Amino acid sequence: MSKKLQVIKQNVIECVKCNLSKTRTNSVPGKGNFKSNVIFVGEAPGKNEDKNGEPFIGVAGKKLSAALEKTGISREEVYITNIVKCRPPKNRVPTTTERDICQEYLKQEISIIKPKIICILGNTAFNSLLGGSEITKFRGKLVRKDNQLYFLTVHPAATIYNQDLIKVLNKDIVKLFHLITELKNNKEVKIDIDYSS
Ligand code: URA
Ligand code: SF4
């Protein structure tokens, strides 16, 4: 792991900057390949993640892993993190204050990894990073903002009881890696929404 990411990880582990530090078992720093072309950003750790200190290792994580594996990508090849690094009590949505305070860590992760695309998983990440809502309307789209590309898809947890959404997630992940391949080959990609202009 890069030294700088190691420092962030340690800071997250020790962090007491917001109230979630009082109720968590373990903070959950981002994890994965610091040379990844993509960072996946979820909402917040759940029960399993809080217990083990690793992101997306519960049922939602299995859905994400399965979608990646379908395109021949292993979890270890990518970088996975969350908007907030500590579990909110009863899995409530993290508050705006908690998100604002914690986002400094995500900004640092992004600036070190410099991903070609940030993959937004679900509404909380969509809202926090791009001010958006109603991800199901915008999923599958490529967004540009401040010279950074974002790809939008549903949260893997939303697919647990919804077969249709599993297909959507799988399809989106295929598109995401297709886009990354195009970018690696310096091909033009179609920007669906441009916040830069
Ligand atoms: N849901 C998330 O948003 N993140 C995790 O790490 C696990 C479940
Ligand atoms: Fe720190 Fe983020 Fe955890 Fe709050 S959620 S204590 S800001 S790591």
XYZ file of N, CA and C and ligand atoms in Angstrom:
607
model
N 0.855 -1.207 0.000
C 0.000 0.000 0.000
C 0.882 1.246 0.000
N 0.394 2.295 -0.630
C 1.195 3.515 -0.652
C 1.317 4.077 0.775
N 2.453 4.697 1.041
C 2.704 5.237 2.391
C 1.643 6.250 2.784
N 1.273 7.093 1.789
C 0.289 8.139 2.089
C -1.067 7.534 2.453
N -1.446 6.459 1.744
C -2.720 5.799 2.066
C -2.655 5.138 3.437
N -1.487 4.638 3.756
C -1.276 4.021 5.067
C -1.509 5.054 6.177
N -1.054 6.289 5.919
C -1.247 7.371 6.898
C -2.742 7.680 7.048
N -3.436 7.772 5.902
C -4.888 8.038 5.971
C -5.581 6.930 6.746
N -5.207 5.704 6.438
C -5.814 4.550 7.104
C -5.667 4.669 8.617
N -4.453 4.996 9.058
C -4.195 5.126 10.482
C -5.004 6.278 11.087
N -5.089 7.386 10.333
C -5.877 8.523 10.826
C -7.351 8.167 10.959
N -7.851 7.392 9.998
C -9.261 6.964 10.057
C -9.475 6.043 11.261
N -8.534 5.132 11.467
C -8.657 4.180 12.578
C -8.735 4.926 13.921
N -7.969 6.005 14.024
C -7.918 6.744 15.299
C -8.906 7.903 15.368
N -9.632 8.150 14.283
C -10.420 9.384 14.167
C -11.554 9.506 15.192
N -11.658 10.695 15.785
C -12.785 10.994 16.675
C -13.412 12.340 16.277
N -13.329 12.659 14.981
C -13.784 13.981 14.533
C -15.307 14.147 14.525
N -16.043 13.043 14.447
C -17.511 13.204 14.530
C -18.097 12.210 15.525
N -19.385 12.376 15.770
C -20.073 11.576 16.781
C -20.102 10.078 16.509
N -19.936 9.713 15.238
C -19.996 8.283 14.916
C -18.859 7.510 15.586
N -17.821 8.235 15.999
C -16.704 7.573 16.680
C -17.149 6.990 18.016
N -18.241 7.545 18.567
C -18.678 7.094 19.899
C -19.432 5.775 19.848
N -20.022 5.472 18.702
C -20.862 4.274 18.629
C -20.255 3.154 17.787
N -19.201 3.472 17.042
C -18.609 2.434 16.184
C -17.864 1.387 17.020
N -17.661 0.207 16.408
C -16.732 -0.768 16.980
C -15.362 -0.514 16.369
N -15.315 -0.523 15.036
C -14.085 -0.197 14.304
C -14.401 0.803 13.208
N -13.491 1.728 12.965
C -13.594 2.544 11.754
C -13.272 1.636 10.579
N -13.745 2.052 9.407
C -13.550 1.232 8.211
C -12.866 2.058 7.118
N -11.527 2.007 7.090
C -10.825 2.755 6.044
C -11.060 2.112 4.675
N -10.799 2.886 3.626
C -10.871 2.323 2.278
C -9.870 1.197 2.125
N -10.112 0.342 1.133
C -9.231 -0.814 0.963
C -9.076 -1.150 -0.521
N -7.904 -1.589 -0.882
C -7.728 -2.091 -2.249
C -6.448 -1.609 -2.891
N -6.472 -1.650 -4.205
C -5.299 -1.374 -5.015
C -5.136 0.131 -5.222
N -4.022 0.675 -4.735
C -3.863 2.132 -4.859
C -3.497 2.553 -6.277
N -3.267 1.563 -7.149
C -3.034 1.905 -8.555
C -4.290 1.700 -9.387
N -5.405 1.452 -8.713
C -6.660 1.184 -9.432
C -7.085 2.377 -10.296
N -7.706 2.070 -11.415
C -8.263 3.122 -12.278
C -9.616 3.613 -11.784
N -10.162 2.884 -10.809
C -11.496 3.233 -10.332
C -11.562 3.127 -8.812
N -12.279 4.090 -8.208
C -12.600 4.013 -6.778
C -14.105 3.827 -6.661
N -14.536 2.811 -5.948
C -15.961 2.622 -5.666
C -16.288 3.303 -4.347
N -17.345 4.098 -4.346
C -17.714 4.818 -3.127
C -19.138 4.467 -2.693
N -19.236 3.810 -1.547
C -20.540 3.467 -0.973
C -20.992 4.524 0.018
N -21.896 4.128 0.910
C -22.480 5.089 1.855
C -21.709 5.116 3.177
N -21.768 4.003 3.884
C -21.185 3.915 5.220
C -21.052 2.441 5.569
N -20.165 2.106 6.488
C -20.051 0.703 6.891
C -21.348 0.195 7.503
N -21.627 -1.077 7.313
C -22.748 -1.733 7.990
C -22.215 -2.556 9.158
N -23.048 -3.480 9.621
C -22.718 -4.253 10.813
C -21.436 -5.078 10.669
N -21.354 -5.824 9.574
C -20.170 -6.679 9.365
C -18.902 -5.868 9.216
N -19.033 -4.764 8.500
C -17.877 -3.903 8.250
C -17.392 -3.292 9.569
N -18.349 -2.870 10.384
C -18.033 -2.280 11.691
C -17.315 -3.289 12.592
N -17.733 -4.539 12.471
C -17.150 -5.599 13.294
C -15.711 -5.908 12.864
N -15.487 -5.852 11.551
C -14.196 -6.313 11.011
C -13.265 -5.210 10.517
N -13.788 -3.978 10.387
C -12.944 -2.877 9.936
C -12.609 -2.903 8.455
N -13.420 -3.608 7.665
C -13.191 -3.669 6.211
C -14.453 -3.299 5.454
N -14.303 -2.546 4.338
C -15.502 -2.126 3.604
C -16.127 -3.253 2.776
N -17.426 -3.206 2.648
C -18.172 -4.094 1.745
C -17.797 -5.573 1.879
N -17.899 -6.077 3.111
C -17.624 -7.505 3.288
C -18.895 -8.283 3.644
N -20.025 -7.570 3.808
C -21.284 -8.246 4.123
C -22.033 -8.643 2.852
N -23.344 -8.754 2.962
C -24.158 -9.213 1.823
C -24.056 -8.245 0.642
N -24.104 -6.934 0.923
C -23.978 -5.945 -0.169
C -22.621 -6.097 -0.857
N -21.598 -6.326 -0.055
C -20.256 -6.513 -0.599
C -20.172 -7.718 -1.523
N -20.914 -8.782 -1.158
C -20.917 -9.984 -2.020
C -21.534 -9.668 -3.376
N -22.562 -8.824 -3.373
C -23.197 -8.431 -4.641
C -22.214 -7.634 -5.498
N -21.483 -6.756 -4.844
C -20.496 -5.957 -5.579
C -19.388 -6.861 -6.126
N -18.881 -7.750 -5.283
C -17.828 -8.672 -5.731
C -18.306 -9.512 -6.907
N -19.539 -10.000 -6.814
C -20.075 -10.851 -7.888
C -20.172 -10.075 -9.195
N -20.623 -8.824 -9.104
C -20.734 -7.991 -10.314
C -19.348 -7.762 -10.923
N -18.356 -7.543 -10.072
C -16.988 -7.351 -10.570
C -16.483 -8.625 -11.232
N -16.702 -9.753 -10.542
C -16.198 -11.022 -11.072
C -16.798 -11.368 -12.420
N -18.037 -10.961 -12.625
C -18.678 -11.216 -13.928
C -17.925 -10.558 -15.076
N -17.244 -9.474 -14.765
C -16.471 -8.825 -15.832
C -15.000 -9.214 -15.755
N -14.689 -10.201 -14.908
C -13.323 -10.707 -14.819
C -12.407 -9.858 -13.953
N -13.019 -9.047 -13.092
C -12.229 -8.173 -12.215
C -12.342 -8.706 -10.789
N -11.223 -8.758 -10.072
C -11.308 -9.165 -8.668
C -11.309 -7.918 -7.796
N -11.858 -8.053 -6.627
C -11.922 -6.928 -5.682
C -10.551 -6.331 -5.415
N -9.552 -7.200 -5.376
C -8.200 -6.747 -5.039
C -7.633 -5.798 -6.079
N -8.196 -5.833 -7.287
C -7.684 -4.976 -8.357
C -8.201 -3.543 -8.250
N -9.261 -3.350 -7.474
C -9.872 -2.024 -7.404
C -9.764 -1.468 -5.980
N -10.204 -0.230 -5.813
C -10.169 0.397 -4.493
C -11.605 0.689 -4.069
N -11.944 0.280 -2.853
C -13.324 0.393 -2.380
C -13.351 1.196 -1.083
N -14.252 2.182 -1.031
C -14.328 2.993 0.188
C -15.763 3.498 0.379
N -15.959 4.345 1.369
C -17.286 4.869 1.689
C -17.234 6.372 1.946
N -18.403 6.999 1.876
C -18.506 8.427 2.190
C -18.135 8.680 3.649
N -18.716 7.923 4.565
C -18.262 8.010 5.967
C -17.647 6.677 6.375
N -16.652 6.760 7.215
C -15.843 5.580 7.533
C -16.276 4.863 8.804
N -17.312 5.368 9.486
C -17.799 4.681 10.680
C -19.286 4.395 10.546
N -19.716 3.293 11.131
C -21.105 2.865 10.986
C -22.059 3.768 11.761
N -23.065 4.299 11.086
C -24.097 5.036 11.817
C -24.980 4.045 12.583
N -25.420 4.412 13.797
C -26.264 3.512 14.594
C -27.463 3.033 13.789
N -27.776 1.782 13.902
C -28.906 1.146 13.199
C -28.871 1.383 11.687
N -27.693 1.596 11.166
C -27.522 1.812 9.716
C -28.311 3.002 9.159
N -28.566 3.984 10.016
C -29.251 5.166 9.475
C -28.340 5.849 8.463
N -28.948 6.687 7.620
C -28.163 7.422 6.633
C -27.277 8.425 7.379
N -26.004 8.526 7.036
C -25.161 9.514 7.723
C -25.680 10.935 7.489
N -25.582 11.783 8.529
C -26.079 13.150 8.417
C -25.147 13.980 7.519
N -25.647 15.123 7.099
C -24.825 16.021 6.277
C -23.561 16.420 7.039
N -23.706 16.686 8.330
C -22.533 17.070 9.135
C -21.511 15.950 9.167
N -21.972 14.732 9.417
C -21.035 13.594 9.459
C -20.337 13.431 8.108
N -21.113 13.574 7.048
C -20.540 13.409 5.705
C -19.522 14.506 5.412
N -19.877 15.720 5.767
C -18.963 16.839 5.503
C -17.654 16.662 6.261
N -17.761 16.249 7.515
C -16.543 16.096 8.322
C -15.685 14.967 7.766
N -16.322 13.865 7.409
C -15.556 12.684 6.986
C -15.014 12.796 5.565
N -15.611 13.655 4.763
C -15.229 13.672 3.340
C -13.782 14.057 3.080
N -13.154 14.691 4.068
C -11.741 15.026 3.922
C -10.913 13.772 3.607
N -11.261 12.661 4.269
C -10.520 11.413 4.022
C -10.718 10.933 2.589
N -11.947 11.024 2.114
C -12.228 10.580 0.741
C -11.477 11.457 -0.259
N -11.473 12.758 0.008
C -10.731 13.673 -0.882
C -9.268 13.266 -0.947
N -8.713 12.913 0.208
C -7.306 12.496 0.234
C -7.102 11.193 -0.533
N -8.014 10.250 -0.342
C -7.902 8.973 -1.072
C -7.914 9.235 -2.584
N -8.835 10.110 -3.008
C -8.960 10.413 -4.435
C -7.692 11.090 -4.947
N -7.151 12.012 -4.161
C -5.986 12.757 -4.664
C -4.741 11.873 -4.738
N -4.682 10.837 -3.944
C -3.537 9.920 -4.012
C -3.711 8.910 -5.154
N -4.901 8.338 -5.245
C -5.122 7.268 -6.231
C -5.326 7.836 -7.643
N -5.878 9.030 -7.705
C -6.159 9.668 -8.995
C -6.863 8.715 -9.968
N -8.043 8.254 -9.596
C -8.734 7.281 -10.455
C -9.220 7.926 -11.744
N -9.261 7.148 -12.812
C -9.845 7.659 -14.052
C -11.330 7.930 -13.829
N -11.971 7.030 -13.081
C -13.410 7.182 -12.808
C -13.686 6.878 -11.334
N -14.561 7.699 -10.745
C -15.072 7.396 -9.409
C -16.441 6.768 -9.601
N -16.622 5.554 -9.120
C -17.918 4.898 -9.284
C -18.767 5.125 -8.046
N -19.842 5.871 -8.231
C -20.759 6.228 -7.158
C -21.789 5.123 -6.975
N -21.840 4.560 -5.763
C -22.783 3.482 -5.480
C -23.940 4.034 -4.652
N -25.045 4.337 -5.294
C -26.250 4.724 -4.563
C -26.380 6.198 -4.245
N -27.531 6.513 -3.629
C -27.935 7.901 -3.436
C -27.082 8.720 -2.478
N -26.603 8.097 -1.406
C -25.844 8.899 -0.440
C -24.551 9.406 -1.059
N -23.853 8.525 -1.774
C -22.620 8.964 -2.441
C -22.948 9.945 -3.571
N -24.032 9.693 -4.281
C -24.457 10.590 -5.372
C -24.720 11.992 -4.823
N -25.447 12.033 -3.725
C -25.775 13.317 -3.120
C -24.537 14.008 -2.545
N -23.701 13.243 -1.883
C -22.529 13.845 -1.238
C -21.514 14.360 -2.249
N -21.301 13.621 -3.326
C -20.240 13.997 -4.268
C -20.722 14.909 -5.383
N -21.993 14.761 -5.775
C -22.467 15.550 -6.923
C -23.757 16.313 -6.636
N -24.250 16.237 -5.413
C -25.477 16.944 -5.063
C -26.713 16.341 -5.713
N -26.604 15.112 -6.185
C -27.716 14.494 -6.923
C -28.677 13.712 -6.052
N -29.773 13.304 -6.670
C -30.722 12.402 -6.014
C -31.375 11.548 -7.098
N -32.133 10.551 -6.660
C -32.810 9.628 -7.582
C -31.820 8.921 -8.507
N -30.949 8.165 -7.907
C -29.897 7.464 -8.652
C -30.474 6.526 -9.712
N -31.647 5.950 -9.435
C -32.199 4.989 -10.411
C -32.505 5.664 -11.748
N -32.736 6.988 -11.700
C -32.978 7.724 -12.958
C -31.681 8.011 -13.693
N -30.595 8.125 -12.944
C -29.341 8.584 -13.539
C -28.285 7.486 -13.677
N -28.576 6.311 -13.160
C -27.584 5.226 -13.167
C -27.180 4.868 -14.609
N -25.959 4.403 -14.721
C -25.455 4.035 -16.049
C -24.850 5.215 -16.789
N -24.912 6.387 -16.144
C -24.404 7.590 -16.817
C -22.995 7.963 -16.353
N -22.291 8.598 -17.286
C -20.952 9.107 -17.003
C -21.050 10.622 -16.830
N -20.492 11.094 -15.723
C -20.603 12.510 -15.371
C -19.196 13.114 -15.296
N -19.076 14.349 -15.742
C -17.802 15.039 -15.534
C -18.030 16.257 -14.652
N -17.169 16.395 -13.649
C -17.225 17.580 -12.801
C -15.812 17.926 -12.346
N -15.420 19.169 -12.511
C -14.090 19.632 -12.099
C -12.981 18.688 -12.568
N -13.040 18.331 -13.837
C -11.988 17.475 -14.411
C -11.920 16.066 -13.858
N -12.976 15.642 -13.194
C -13.024 14.265 -12.687
C -14.237 13.578 -13.300
N -14.061 12.340 -13.710
C -15.188 11.563 -14.218
C -15.796 10.736 -13.098
N -17.125 10.643 -13.129
C -17.884 9.842 -12.175
C -18.826 8.932 -12.959
N -18.965 7.715 -12.502
C -19.953 6.822 -13.111
C -20.983 6.492 -12.040
N -22.259 6.527 -12.435
C -23.328 6.356 -11.448
C -23.965 4.978 -11.543
N -24.088 4.324 -10.390
C -24.882 3.093 -10.377
C -25.586 2.921 -9.032
N -26.429 1.892 -8.991
C -27.236 1.666 -7.784
C -26.358 1.114 -6.661
N -26.850 1.225 -5.437
C -26.107 0.664 -4.314
C -26.300 -0.861 -4.312
N -25.214 -1.621 -4.133
C -25.350 -3.083 -4.134
C -26.373 -3.590 -3.114
N -26.543 -2.891 -1.991
C -27.525 -3.326 -0.981
C -28.942 -3.292 -1.550
N -29.182 -2.374 -2.480
C -30.519 -2.249 -3.072
C -30.851 -3.449 -3.963
N -29.815 -4.216 -4.338
C -30.043 -5.355 -5.236
C -30.374 -6.641 -4.474
N -30.249 -6.576 -3.138
C -30.354 -7.819 -2.358
C -31.713 -8.505 -2.551
N -32.774 -7.727 -2.513
C -34.097 -8.337 -2.679
C -34.722 -7.964 -4.014
N -33.900 -7.594 -4.964
C -34.452 -7.116 -6.233
C -33.646 -7.646 -7.427
N -34.157 -8.708 -8.012
C -33.458 -9.358 -9.129
C -33.226 -8.401 -10.296
N -34.198 -7.512 -10.524
C -34.044 -6.575 -11.645
C -32.848 -5.660 -11.412
N -32.698 -5.228 -10.155
C -31.582 -4.330 -9.867
C -30.231 -5.038 -9.931
N -30.220 -6.348 -9.687
C -28.953 -7.091 -9.839
C -28.509 -6.998 -11.293
N -29.475 -7.190 -12.190
C -29.141 -7.108 -13.618
C -28.629 -5.716 -13.965
N -29.267 -4.719 -13.393
C -28.863 -3.328 -13.635
C -27.434 -3.097 -13.143
N -27.163 -3.538 -11.922
C -25.816 -3.359 -11.369
C -24.785 -4.065 -12.244
N -25.079 -5.306 -12.601
C -24.126 -6.064 -13.420
C -23.874 -5.388 -14.758
N -24.948 -4.910 -15.359
C -24.832 -4.238 -16.654
C -24.004 -2.956 -16.529
N -24.263 -2.211 -15.468
C -23.529 -0.958 -15.257
C -22.037 -1.212 -15.049
N -21.729 -2.258 -14.307
C -20.312 -2.544 -14.042
C -19.601 -2.932 -15.344
N -20.293 -3.643 -16.203
C -19.718 -3.968 -17.523
C -19.415 -2.676 -18.269
N -20.376 -1.763 -18.259
C -20.174 -0.479 -18.961
C -19.012 0.305 -18.347
N -18.960 0.311 -17.019
C -17.889 1.033 -16.326
C -16.511 0.565 -16.795
N -16.312 -0.759 -16.840
C -14.985 -1.248 -17.228
C -14.728 -1.091 -18.721
N -15.791 -1.066 -19.487
C -15.637 -0.744 -20.908
C -15.128 0.700 -21.050
N -15.726 1.609 -20.299
C -15.311 3.019 -20.329
C -13.848 3.161 -19.896
N -13.483 2.417 -18.848
C -12.097 2.497 -18.359
C -11.129 2.021 -19.432
N -11.491 0.954 -20.118
C -10.637 0.454 -21.208
C -10.485 1.505 -22.299
N -11.586 2.135 -22.652
C -11.528 3.187 -23.669
C -10.606 4.330 -23.216
N -10.749 4.726 -21.965
C -9.920 5.816 -21.437
C -8.443 5.432 -21.423
N -8.174 4.173 -21.048
C -6.773 3.712 -21.030
C -6.169 3.748 -22.424
N -7.020 3.507 -23.418
C -6.553 3.526 -24.809
C -6.665 4.908 -25.449
N -6.853 5.913 -24.585
C -6.985 7.305 -25.050
C -8.084 7.514 -26.075
N -9.138 6.714 -25.947
C -10.289 6.906 -26.841
C -11.235 7.939 -26.218
N -12.000 8.579 -27.072
C -13.026 9.515 -26.600
C -14.153 8.728 -25.929
N -14.645 9.218 -24.810
C -15.836 8.587 -24.234
C -16.963 9.616 -24.186
N -18.194 9.108 -24.233
C -19.339 10.018 -24.234
C -19.667 10.427 -22.797
N -19.586 11.740 -22.548
C -19.969 12.269 -21.233
C -21.473 12.522 -21.273
N -22.210 11.877 -20.377
C -23.667 12.045 -20.395
C -24.099 13.342 -19.715
N -23.421 13.682 -18.622
C -23.767 14.912 -17.908
C -22.471 15.652 -17.610
N -22.416 16.926 -17.995
C -21.188 17.694 -17.771
C -21.482 18.879 -16.848
N -20.977 18.786 -15.626
C -21.179 19.867 -14.655
C -20.102 20.934 -14.814
N -19.115 20.659 -15.692
C -17.986 21.574 -15.795
C -18.340 22.801 -16.622
N -19.223 22.591 -17.600
C -19.459 23.693 -18.526
C -20.506 24.670 -18.012
N -22.812 -0.569 2.503
C -21.987 0.466 2.233
O -22.385 1.507 1.735
N -20.712 0.309 2.535
C -20.189 -0.796 3.076
O -18.977 -0.832 3.294
C -21.074 -1.854 3.331
C -22.380 -1.716 3.050
Fe -13.886 10.255 11.795
Fe -15.296 9.772 9.607
Fe -15.438 8.090 11.652
Fe -16.529 10.494 11.845
S -17.155 8.854 10.430
S -15.248 9.507 13.406
S -15.104 11.759 10.659
S -13.632 8.503 10.401
